[in-house]
Short mmCIF file of C-alpha atoms and ligand atoms in Angstrom, two decimals:
data_model
loop_
_atom_site.label_atom_id
_atom_site.label_comp_id
_atom_site.label_asym_id
_atom_site.label_seq_id
_atom_site.Cartn_x
_atom_site.Cartn_y
_atom_site.Cartn_z
CA MET H 1 -5.00 37.47 42.70
CA LYS H 2 -5.35 36.13 39.16
CA PRO H 3 -7.41 33.03 38.63
CA ARG H 4 -5.63 30.04 38.29
CA VAL H 5 -6.18 27.43 35.78
CA TYR H 6 -4.57 23.96 35.61
CA ILE H 7 -4.51 22.28 32.13
CA GLU H 8 -4.44 18.53 32.25
CA THR H 9 -3.65 17.05 28.75
CA PHE H 10 -4.35 13.32 27.74
CA GLY H 11 -3.45 11.76 24.23
CA CYS H 12 -1.54 12.88 21.10
CA GLN H 13 1.22 15.61 20.31
CA MET H 14 -1.59 17.56 18.83
CA ASN H 15 -3.36 18.08 22.31
CA VAL H 16 -0.28 18.82 23.84
CA ALA H 17 0.05 21.85 21.12
CA ASP H 18 -3.52 22.70 21.69
CA SER H 19 -3.07 22.85 25.60
CA GLU H 20 -0.02 25.15 24.82
CA ARG H 21 -1.96 27.40 22.49
CA ALA H 22 -4.99 27.44 25.16
CA ALA H 23 -2.49 28.50 27.94
CA THR H 24 -0.87 31.12 26.17
CA GLY H 25 -4.48 32.79 24.99
CA LEU H 26 -5.44 32.43 28.88
CA ARG H 27 -2.39 34.11 29.99
CA GLU H 28 -2.67 37.42 27.82
CA SER H 29 -6.31 37.28 29.08
CA GLY H 30 -5.16 37.99 32.65
CA TYR H 31 -5.19 34.26 34.12
CA ASP H 32 -2.42 32.26 35.94
CA LEU H 33 -1.41 28.87 34.97
CA CYS H 34 -0.60 26.55 37.61
CA ASP H 35 0.91 22.95 37.46
CA SER H 36 -1.86 20.97 39.93
CA ALA H 37 -5.39 20.67 40.13
CA ASP H 38 -5.23 21.02 43.91
CA ILE H 39 -4.53 24.74 43.79
CA ALA H 40 -6.57 25.70 40.32
CA ASP H 41 -9.72 27.77 40.32
CA ILE H 42 -10.15 26.36 37.01
CA VAL H 43 -9.46 22.88 35.97
CA LEU H 44 -9.40 21.85 32.15
CA LEU H 45 -9.20 18.64 30.88
CA ASN H 46 -7.79 18.17 27.40
CA THR H 47 -9.08 14.90 26.17
CA CYS H 48 -8.62 12.04 23.97
CA SER H 49 -11.23 9.98 22.36
CA VAL H 50 -9.41 7.56 19.84
CA ARG H 51 -9.66 4.57 21.93
CA GLU H 52 -12.73 3.90 24.47
CA ARG H 53 -10.36 3.55 27.47
CA ALA H 54 -8.93 7.07 26.71
CA GLU H 55 -12.46 8.41 26.76
CA HIS H 56 -13.30 6.59 30.14
CA LYS H 57 -10.58 8.25 31.77
CA VAL H 58 -12.20 11.76 31.63
CA TYR H 59 -15.03 10.78 33.89
CA THR H 60 -12.81 9.12 35.93
CA ARG H 61 -10.71 12.31 36.41
CA ILE H 62 -13.61 14.56 36.91
CA GLY H 63 -14.60 12.73 39.71
CA GLU H 64 -11.13 12.74 41.21
CA VAL H 65 -11.09 16.48 40.94
CA ARG H 66 -14.56 17.08 42.39
CA ALA H 67 -13.97 14.71 45.19
CA ALA H 68 -10.67 16.39 46.43
CA ARG H 69 -12.50 19.72 47.11
CA PRO H 70 -16.09 18.28 47.69
CA ASN H 71 -17.48 21.79 49.31
CA ASP H 72 -15.48 24.15 46.85
CA ARG H 73 -18.54 25.61 44.98
CA ASN H 74 -15.77 27.94 42.90
CA LEU H 75 -13.94 25.35 41.57
CA MET H 76 -14.65 25.46 37.73
CA VAL H 77 -14.25 22.34 35.52
CA GLY H 78 -14.10 22.31 31.74
CA VAL H 79 -13.81 19.50 29.36
CA MET H 80 -11.93 20.38 26.10
CA GLY H 81 -10.33 18.26 23.14
CA CYS H 82 -11.82 15.33 21.29
CA VAL H 83 -14.22 14.07 23.75
CA ALA H 84 -15.74 17.56 24.20
CA GLN H 85 -16.12 17.67 20.43
CA LEU H 86 -17.78 14.48 20.17
CA GLU H 87 -19.89 14.28 23.12
CA GLY H 88 -20.95 17.78 23.32
CA GLU H 89 -24.26 18.32 25.63
CA THR H 90 -24.23 14.77 26.60
CA LEU H 91 -21.16 15.19 28.61
CA PHE H 92 -23.35 17.47 31.20
CA ASP H 93 -25.84 14.63 31.45
CA ASN H 94 -23.29 12.04 32.07
CA SER H 95 -21.35 14.09 34.74
CA SER H 96 -23.00 16.70 36.90
CA GLY H 97 -19.44 17.86 37.91
CA ILE H 98 -18.62 19.67 34.53
CA ASP H 99 -19.24 23.45 33.92
CA MET H 100 -18.35 23.78 30.58
CA VAL H 101 -17.38 21.89 27.11
CA VAL H 102 -15.13 23.46 24.48
CA GLY H 103 -14.67 21.54 21.35
CA THR H 104 -11.53 21.06 19.42
CA ARG H 105 -11.76 24.18 17.43
CA ALA H 106 -12.92 26.30 20.05
CA THR H 107 -9.61 26.84 21.76
CA ASP H 108 -8.87 30.42 21.05
CA ARG H 109 -12.26 31.29 22.62
CA LEU H 110 -11.65 29.91 25.87
CA PRO H 111 -11.06 33.05 27.82
CA VAL H 112 -14.72 34.36 26.97
CA LEU H 113 -16.39 31.03 27.50
CA ILE H 114 -14.75 30.93 31.06
CA GLU H 115 -16.02 34.13 31.89
CA ARG H 116 -19.60 33.21 30.90
CA VAL H 117 -19.40 30.38 33.40
CA ARG H 118 -17.93 32.92 35.92
CA GLU H 119 -20.83 35.32 35.37
CA GLY H 120 -23.11 32.77 36.54
CA GLU H 121 -24.18 30.98 33.08
CA LYS H 122 -24.73 27.32 33.30
CA LYS H 123 -23.65 24.50 30.86
CA VAL H 124 -21.66 26.65 28.69
CA ILE H 125 -20.73 24.97 25.41
CA ASP H 126 -18.98 25.72 22.29
CA LEU H 127 -18.52 23.15 19.44
CA GLY H 128 -17.99 25.79 16.56
CA GLU H 129 -15.43 26.28 14.05
CA ARG H 130 -12.23 28.46 14.41
CA ASP H 131 -12.81 31.93 13.56
CA GLU H 132 -11.38 31.91 10.04
CA GLY H 133 -8.31 34.12 9.79
CA GLN H 134 -8.41 34.72 13.29
CA GLU H 135 -6.72 31.70 14.66
CA ALA H 136 -4.33 32.35 17.52
CA TRP H 137 -1.45 29.96 16.68
CA ASN H 138 1.10 31.62 18.84
CA VAL H 139 2.51 30.07 21.43
CA SER H 140 4.47 31.52 24.33
CA PRO H 141 7.96 29.99 25.22
CA VAL H 142 6.67 29.39 29.15
CA GLU H 143 3.71 27.55 28.19
CA ARG H 144 5.79 25.07 25.97
CA HIS H 145 6.37 21.49 27.34
CA SER H 146 9.91 21.72 26.91
CA PRO H 147 12.53 24.74 26.66
CA HIS H 148 14.63 22.70 23.91
CA VAL H 149 11.88 20.63 21.97
CA ALA H 150 8.80 22.44 20.18
CA PHE H 151 5.75 20.82 18.56
CA ILE H 152 4.77 22.93 15.84
CA PRO H 153 1.32 22.06 14.15
CA ILE H 154 1.60 22.18 10.17
CA ILE H 155 -1.99 20.88 9.60
CA GLU H 156 -4.95 19.91 11.48
CA GLY H 157 -8.06 17.44 10.95
CA CYS H 158 -7.94 14.50 8.48
CA ASN H 159 -9.66 13.51 5.51
CA LYS H 160 -8.78 10.09 5.13
CA PHE H 161 -11.38 8.36 7.38
CA CYS H 162 -10.04 5.19 7.73
CA SER H 163 -12.90 2.98 9.06
CA PHE H 164 -11.79 2.60 12.76
CA CYS H 165 -10.92 6.10 13.40
CA ILE H 166 -12.57 8.97 15.15
CA VAL H 167 -10.23 11.79 14.53
CA PRO H 168 -11.92 13.04 11.21
CA TYR H 169 -15.33 13.39 13.23
CA SER H 170 -13.43 14.84 16.65
CA ARG H 171 -10.92 17.10 14.59
CA GLY H 172 -12.73 17.93 11.17
CA ARG H 173 -11.58 18.48 7.63
CA GLU H 174 -7.84 19.18 6.96
CA ARG H 175 -6.76 22.72 7.36
CA SER H 176 -3.19 23.56 6.55
CA ARG H 177 -1.17 26.56 8.12
CA PRO H 178 0.21 29.08 5.98
CA VAL H 179 4.15 28.55 5.38
CA SER H 180 5.03 31.78 6.41
CA GLU H 181 3.53 31.34 10.08
CA ILE H 182 5.64 28.13 10.14
CA ILE H 183 8.71 29.54 9.16
CA ASP H 184 8.26 32.54 11.43
CA GLU H 185 7.75 30.04 14.31
CA VAL H 186 10.57 27.95 13.48
CA ASN H 187 12.77 31.24 13.23
CA LYS H 188 11.26 32.46 16.63
CA LEU H 189 12.01 29.34 18.44
CA LEU H 190 15.82 29.33 16.96
CA SER H 191 16.22 32.80 18.37
CA LEU H 192 14.98 31.25 21.71
CA GLY H 193 17.58 28.55 21.57
CA TYR H 194 15.37 25.69 20.62
CA LYS H 195 17.16 23.22 19.02
CA GLU H 196 14.54 20.56 17.73
CA VAL H 197 10.99 21.19 16.32
CA HIS H 198 8.54 18.38 15.35
CA LEU H 199 6.27 19.22 12.67
CA ILE H 200 2.92 17.71 13.61
CA GLY H 201 -0.23 16.78 12.24
CA GLN H 202 -2.83 13.62 11.73
CA ASN H 203 -1.35 13.14 8.44
CA VAL H 204 1.39 15.49 7.65
CA ASN H 205 1.97 14.44 4.15
CA SER H 206 -1.38 16.01 3.06
CA TYR H 207 0.11 19.34 3.89
CA ARG H 208 -1.59 21.70 1.54
CA PRO H 209 -1.51 25.68 2.37
CA ARG H 210 -4.10 27.54 0.30
CA ILE H 211 -1.20 30.48 0.48
CA GLU H 212 2.12 28.87 -0.48
CA ALA H 213 4.17 31.85 -0.22
CA GLY H 214 7.53 31.32 0.96
CA LEU H 215 7.65 27.76 -0.80
CA GLU H 216 8.45 28.97 -4.32
CA GLN H 217 12.23 28.53 -3.99
CA PHE H 218 12.01 25.31 -2.54
CA PRO H 219 12.08 22.14 -4.73
CA GLY H 220 10.01 18.98 -4.16
CA ALA H 221 7.45 16.64 -5.22
CA THR H 222 4.64 17.83 -2.91
CA PRO H 223 4.03 21.01 -0.84
CA PHE H 224 5.20 19.04 2.29
CA CYS H 225 8.58 18.04 0.50
CA ARG H 226 8.78 21.71 -0.24
CA LEU H 227 8.12 22.41 3.34
CA LEU H 228 10.64 20.13 4.56
CA ARG H 229 13.26 21.79 2.59
CA ALA H 230 12.14 25.32 3.74
CA VAL H 231 12.08 24.55 7.49
CA ALA H 232 15.71 22.76 6.92
CA ALA H 233 16.88 26.14 5.50
CA THR H 234 15.87 27.84 8.69
CA GLY H 235 18.98 26.23 10.38
CA MET H 236 17.00 24.64 13.05
CA PRO H 237 19.57 21.87 14.39
CA ARG H 238 16.95 19.02 14.33
CA ILE H 239 13.63 18.64 12.69
CA LYS H 240 11.33 15.80 13.01
CA PHE H 241 7.76 15.07 11.92
CA THR H 242 4.72 12.95 12.51
CA THR H 243 2.61 11.39 11.20
CA SER H 244 3.08 10.35 7.79
CA PHE H 245 0.09 8.41 6.01
CA PRO H 246 1.50 5.49 3.84
CA ARG H 247 -0.53 6.32 0.70
CA ASP H 248 0.72 9.69 0.53
CA PHE H 249 4.32 8.93 1.64
CA HIS H 250 6.35 10.55 -1.48
CA PRO H 251 9.91 9.12 -2.03
CA ASP H 252 11.05 12.78 -2.34
CA ILE H 253 10.66 12.99 1.54
CA VAL H 254 13.59 10.56 1.54
CA THR H 255 15.49 12.64 -0.90
CA ALA H 256 15.09 15.85 1.51
CA ILE H 257 16.12 13.92 4.44
CA GLU H 258 19.23 12.93 2.58
CA GLU H 259 20.08 16.29 1.31
CA ASN H 260 19.53 18.03 4.60
CA PRO H 261 21.42 16.64 7.74
CA ASN H 262 19.15 18.48 10.08
CA LEU H 263 15.84 16.45 8.82
CA CYS H 264 16.28 13.66 11.34
CA ASN H 265 16.75 10.06 10.97
CA TRP H 266 13.31 8.96 11.76
CA ILE H 267 10.11 8.23 10.00
CA HIS H 268 6.89 7.02 11.61
CA LEU H 269 4.50 5.16 8.90
CA PRO H 270 1.90 3.50 10.65
CA VAL H 271 0.72 0.47 8.81
CA GLN H 272 -2.22 -0.80 10.99
CA SER H 273 -2.35 -4.36 9.41
CA GLY H 274 -0.30 -6.66 7.29
CA SER H 275 -3.41 -8.17 5.57
CA ASP H 276 -4.70 -6.78 2.40
CA ARG H 277 -8.27 -8.16 3.19
CA VAL H 278 -8.10 -6.11 6.54
CA LEU H 279 -6.55 -3.01 5.23
CA LYS H 280 -9.52 -2.98 2.78
CA LEU H 281 -11.89 -3.11 5.41
CA MET H 282 -9.80 -0.42 7.39
CA ARG H 283 -10.39 1.84 3.90
CA ARG H 284 -6.57 2.54 4.30
CA GLY H 285 -6.10 3.30 0.63
CA HIS H 286 -2.62 1.07 0.67
CA LYS H 287 -1.93 -2.49 0.10
CA ARG H 288 0.61 -4.49 1.88
CA ASP H 289 2.72 -4.58 -1.22
CA ASP H 290 2.45 -0.67 -1.85
CA TYR H 291 3.58 -0.19 2.02
CA LEU H 292 6.51 -2.64 1.61
CA LYS H 293 7.92 -0.76 -1.53
CA ARG H 294 7.84 2.40 0.65
CA ILE H 295 9.72 0.56 3.43
CA GLU H 296 12.20 -0.61 1.14
CA HIS H 297 12.96 2.56 -0.29
CA ILE H 298 13.31 4.06 3.24
CA LYS H 299 15.68 1.32 4.19
CA ASN H 300 17.84 1.88 0.93
CA SER H 301 18.46 5.39 1.87
CA SER H 302 21.84 6.54 2.17
CA ARG H 303 21.06 7.60 5.63
CA ARG H 304 20.35 5.06 8.42
CA LEU H 305 16.60 5.77 8.77
CA ALA H 306 14.97 4.67 12.11
CA LEU H 307 11.11 3.31 11.25
CA THR H 308 8.17 3.14 13.60
CA SER H 309 4.43 2.27 13.17
CA ASP H 310 1.01 1.67 14.70
CA ILE H 311 -0.65 -1.59 14.47
CA ILE H 312 -4.30 -2.44 15.46
CA VAL H 313 -4.79 -6.26 16.61
CA GLY H 314 -8.49 -7.85 16.58
CA PHE H 315 -9.76 -5.60 13.99
CA PRO H 316 -13.40 -6.81 13.14
CA GLY H 317 -13.15 -9.97 10.96
CA GLU H 318 -9.21 -10.26 11.50
CA THR H 319 -8.79 -13.93 11.18
CA ASP H 320 -5.77 -15.91 12.51
CA GLU H 321 -4.40 -15.75 8.58
CA ASP H 322 -4.84 -11.98 8.71
CA PHE H 323 -2.98 -11.91 11.97
CA GLN H 324 -0.12 -13.77 10.68
CA GLN H 325 0.57 -11.65 7.99
CA THR H 326 0.81 -8.66 10.25
CA LEU H 327 3.56 -10.85 12.33
CA ASP H 328 5.23 -11.47 8.92
CA LEU H 329 5.19 -7.92 7.85
CA VAL H 330 6.30 -6.92 11.14
CA ARG H 331 9.35 -9.45 11.11
CA GLN H 332 10.02 -8.02 7.56
CA CYS H 333 10.01 -4.38 8.23
CA GLU H 334 12.23 -4.71 10.99
CA TYR H 335 10.86 -1.71 12.92
CA ASP H 336 12.69 0.31 15.76
CA SER H 337 9.29 0.28 17.52
CA ILE H 338 5.76 -0.02 17.10
CA TYR H 339 2.84 0.95 18.95
CA ILE H 340 0.27 -1.90 19.20
CA PHE H 341 -3.50 -1.00 19.88
CA LYS H 342 -6.15 -3.28 20.72
CA TYR H 343 -8.98 -2.57 18.38
CA SER H 344 -11.48 -0.32 20.14
CA LYS H 345 -14.98 0.50 18.61
CA ARG H 346 -15.71 3.88 18.15
CA ALA H 347 -19.59 4.76 17.71
CA GLY H 348 -20.19 6.48 14.43
CA THR H 349 -17.18 4.99 12.48
CA PRO H 350 -18.17 2.64 9.78
CA ALA H 351 -15.92 -0.15 11.46
CA ALA H 352 -18.36 0.22 14.21
CA LYS H 353 -21.01 -1.56 12.11
CA LEU H 354 -18.62 -4.51 11.22
CA PRO H 355 -19.63 -8.13 12.66
CA ASP H 356 -16.94 -10.35 14.39
CA THR H 357 -15.27 -8.16 17.09
CA ALA H 358 -12.62 -10.44 18.03
CA PRO H 359 -13.10 -11.73 21.77
CA ASP H 360 -11.05 -10.13 24.41
CA ALA H 361 -9.00 -13.21 25.02
CA VAL H 362 -8.14 -13.21 21.35
CA MET H 363 -7.18 -9.89 21.20
CA LYS H 364 -4.87 -10.14 24.08
CA SER H 365 -3.21 -13.21 22.95
CA ARG H 366 -2.71 -11.48 19.77
CA PHE H 367 -1.34 -8.36 21.23
CA LEU H 368 1.02 -10.53 23.26
CA GLU H 369 2.28 -12.35 20.47
CA LEU H 370 3.17 -9.15 18.23
CA GLU H 371 4.80 -7.81 21.09
CA SER H 372 7.04 -10.54 21.31
CA VAL H 373 7.74 -10.76 17.82
CA GLN H 374 8.52 -7.04 17.82
CA LYS H 375 10.72 -7.32 20.91
CA HIS H 376 12.85 -9.82 19.09
CA SER H 377 13.54 -7.69 16.04
CA GLN H 378 13.87 -4.62 18.41
CA ARG H 379 16.69 -6.34 20.51
CA ARG H 380 18.71 -6.88 17.40
CA ILE H 381 18.27 -3.40 16.03
CA TYR H 382 18.86 -1.89 19.42
CA ASP H 383 22.13 -4.17 20.08
CA SER H 384 23.41 -2.74 16.75
CA TYR H 385 23.74 0.67 18.30
CA VAL H 386 26.19 -0.36 20.80
CA GLY H 387 29.55 0.82 19.87
CA ARG H 388 28.05 3.65 17.76
CA THR H 389 28.07 7.53 18.56
CA LEU H 390 24.95 9.14 18.28
CA SER H 391 23.95 12.64 18.42
CA VAL H 392 21.85 13.30 21.54
CA LEU H 393 19.74 16.35 22.41
CA VAL H 394 19.92 16.43 26.19
CA GLU H 395 16.33 17.22 27.61
CA ARG H 396 16.45 16.82 31.41
CA ASN H 397 17.81 14.75 34.19
CA SER H 398 16.70 10.90 34.50
CA SER H 399 14.00 10.65 36.88
CA ARG H 400 15.42 7.12 37.59
CA SER H 401 19.01 8.03 38.47
CA HIS H 402 20.13 11.47 39.60
CA ASN H 403 23.64 11.21 38.03
CA ASP H 404 22.22 10.48 34.80
CA LEU H 405 20.78 12.67 31.65
CA VAL H 406 18.22 11.85 29.13
CA GLY H 407 17.66 12.93 25.66
CA HIS H 408 16.44 11.63 22.05
CA SER H 409 18.83 10.65 19.30
CA THR H 410 18.25 12.05 15.72
CA CYS H 411 16.85 8.45 15.20
CA HIS H 412 14.33 8.98 18.19
CA LYS H 413 15.70 6.69 20.60
CA VAL H 414 15.84 7.33 24.03
CA VAL H 415 19.53 7.63 25.29
CA ASN H 416 20.54 7.74 28.94
CA PHE H 417 24.13 8.56 30.03
CA PRO H 418 25.80 9.95 33.06
CA GLY H 419 26.30 13.76 33.05
CA GLU H 420 25.97 16.90 34.73
CA SER H 421 22.78 19.28 34.45
CA HIS H 422 24.58 22.31 32.64
CA LEU H 423 24.41 19.99 29.58
CA GLU H 424 20.65 19.98 29.56
CA GLY H 425 19.55 21.96 26.15
CA GLU H 426 22.96 20.88 24.26
CA ILE H 427 23.50 18.66 21.42
CA VAL H 428 26.01 16.19 22.56
CA ASP H 429 27.97 13.07 21.08
CA VAL H 430 27.04 9.81 23.23
CA LEU H 431 28.75 6.53 22.70
CA VAL H 432 26.41 3.72 23.03
CA THR H 433 27.85 1.18 25.62
CA GLN H 434 24.65 -0.78 26.34
CA ALA H 435 21.08 -1.82 24.59
CA LYS H 436 18.16 -1.53 26.99
CA THR H 437 14.56 -2.94 26.04
CA ASN H 438 13.21 0.65 24.87
CA SER H 439 16.52 2.60 25.67
CA LEU H 440 19.90 2.90 24.83
CA TYR H 441 22.80 3.69 27.61
CA GLY H 442 26.28 5.41 26.89
CA LYS H 443 28.83 7.65 27.69
CA LEU H 444 29.62 11.34 26.72
CA VAL H 445 32.21 11.46 24.27
CA ASN H 446 32.36 15.33 23.11
CA ARG H 447 30.08 18.19 23.36
CA SER H 448 30.27 19.10 19.51
CA SER H 449 27.16 17.82 17.26
CA VAL H 450 27.12 15.42 14.43
CA ALA H 451 23.81 15.14 12.53
N1 SAH O 501 -2.54 9.64 11.74
C1 SAH O 501 -2.70 9.83 13.20
C2 SAH O 501 -3.17 8.55 13.99
C3 SAH O 501 -4.38 9.17 14.74
S1 SAH O 501 -4.78 7.65 16.14
C4 SAH O 501 -1.84 10.40 13.82
O1 SAH O 501 -1.07 9.71 14.54
O2 SAH O 501 -1.85 11.47 14.19
C5 SAH O 501 -3.12 6.88 16.46
C6 SAH O 501 -3.00 5.52 16.28
O3 SAH O 501 -4.25 5.11 17.16
C7 SAH O 501 -3.59 5.11 15.02
O4 SAH O 501 -2.43 4.98 14.05
C8 SAH O 501 -4.11 3.62 15.10
O5 SAH O 501 -3.11 2.70 15.10
C9 SAH O 501 -4.66 3.77 16.68
N2 SAH O 501 -6.23 3.82 16.49
C10 SAH O 501 -6.95 4.65 16.10
N3 SAH O 501 -7.97 4.36 16.08
C11 SAH O 501 -8.33 3.14 16.97
C12 SAH O 501 -9.15 2.31 17.32
N4 SAH O 501 -10.62 2.52 17.00
N5 SAH O 501 -8.98 1.22 17.71
C13 SAH O 501 -7.63 0.94 18.18
N6 SAH O 501 -6.53 1.71 18.00
C14 SAH O 501 -7.11 2.89 17.23
FE1 F3S O 502 -7.18 8.36 11.64
FE2 F3S O 502 -6.79 7.42 9.28
FE3 F3S O 502 -6.69 10.11 9.64
S1 F3S O 502 -5.90 6.45 11.45
S2 F3S O 502 -6.17 10.28 11.80
S3 F3S O 502 -8.48 8.56 9.76
S4 F3S O 502 -5.23 8.94 8.56
#
């Protein structure tokens, strides 16, 4: 029997995409993939280090995996992803349950590394760079997280070095994927029946491939704008993209969306703070007004574009006055939803050296206050969808109610509605009848799609 590998993924979409790549490579090398640690010979944890809590989870999880099979000497445990890249050797010191550490650019070499552990080598570690020109980006459909929605990395790494963020250290410098590979992947997914792709990257606006062949015939203010038009031209029914960095967010992105119905009505544009003073300490490279100008442009679009954001509360030195400016900005932007993060000190980042980290109680109360301000505008936005018909890609049966299906709208709202499972994978029109806190409820009106 082939050895079975179980990959558990924490963190962002990039990690999900990396796990899919890793699984593809492992299966090609003669391993079987399974969906539970209990029956696996090899457990790989694909980790996230963006906040301290995410990082601690790794140790807890290794403890659990080992405790479930205390006498199983053949069980192999590997740590991959951002924690592996950052912690390296120290992971072996902190936990005796780890056999292997695989950095963020060593995914392609996993089969060789596993082999080394199986041959008896102790503490196998690879924090090296990718093998230039040999990167295996291909993902087999069986390894994708969904048969209907696919993540396509277009750029890896980040050059922005926001002062709080560990990503430039864990994922390294930006590397853009060649256009032809991206377009080939979209076309392949189309022929397999995929209905939606997400072009993903830490900062998709920075997309700048060394080889631009394939973009010549597409106009656009930046390579990313041209890529959007090129991907739209494939005819993939729905195209979404994350994450956009405010300073690099060119208004032509909105024009590209307006020109192409298959570019979806959703923009994720993290602001982090509403205070210029804090934005400067964060080294974000944008001011409040620059950001608001971009928001105004998005709101003035002929398409109704949903808008989401990330915000950090309790950044070192954030005063009540700074925080009030964040509240004010959130009211003004009327986001469809936001992710709120309590600031988490990451060793090695410039912000870690800043004084005056907010006490837990302040952090908590700011978190709750921001959440309640957002809830208020979110209610109004969600209520405004009642009576409207949305185009929904049906992704699966709802876990809450057996009679309901669940999917996302082009404006990236979760939409539930009663329906039969044969509709899974189809794009349908749903009339919204009810707005919940973080989702919409409706009824099927027909099966033909509108953008
Ligand atoms: N541009 C990236 C951002 C990665 S981190 C992307 O979306 O791919 C995602 C979010 O985590 C950031 O936007 C930020 O709001 C939050 N975050 C990052 N570092 C953090 C830290 N040290 N403490 C709290 N939140 C953090
Ligand atoms: Fe992090 Fe800023 Fe890049 S939040 S991922 S350093 S854009």
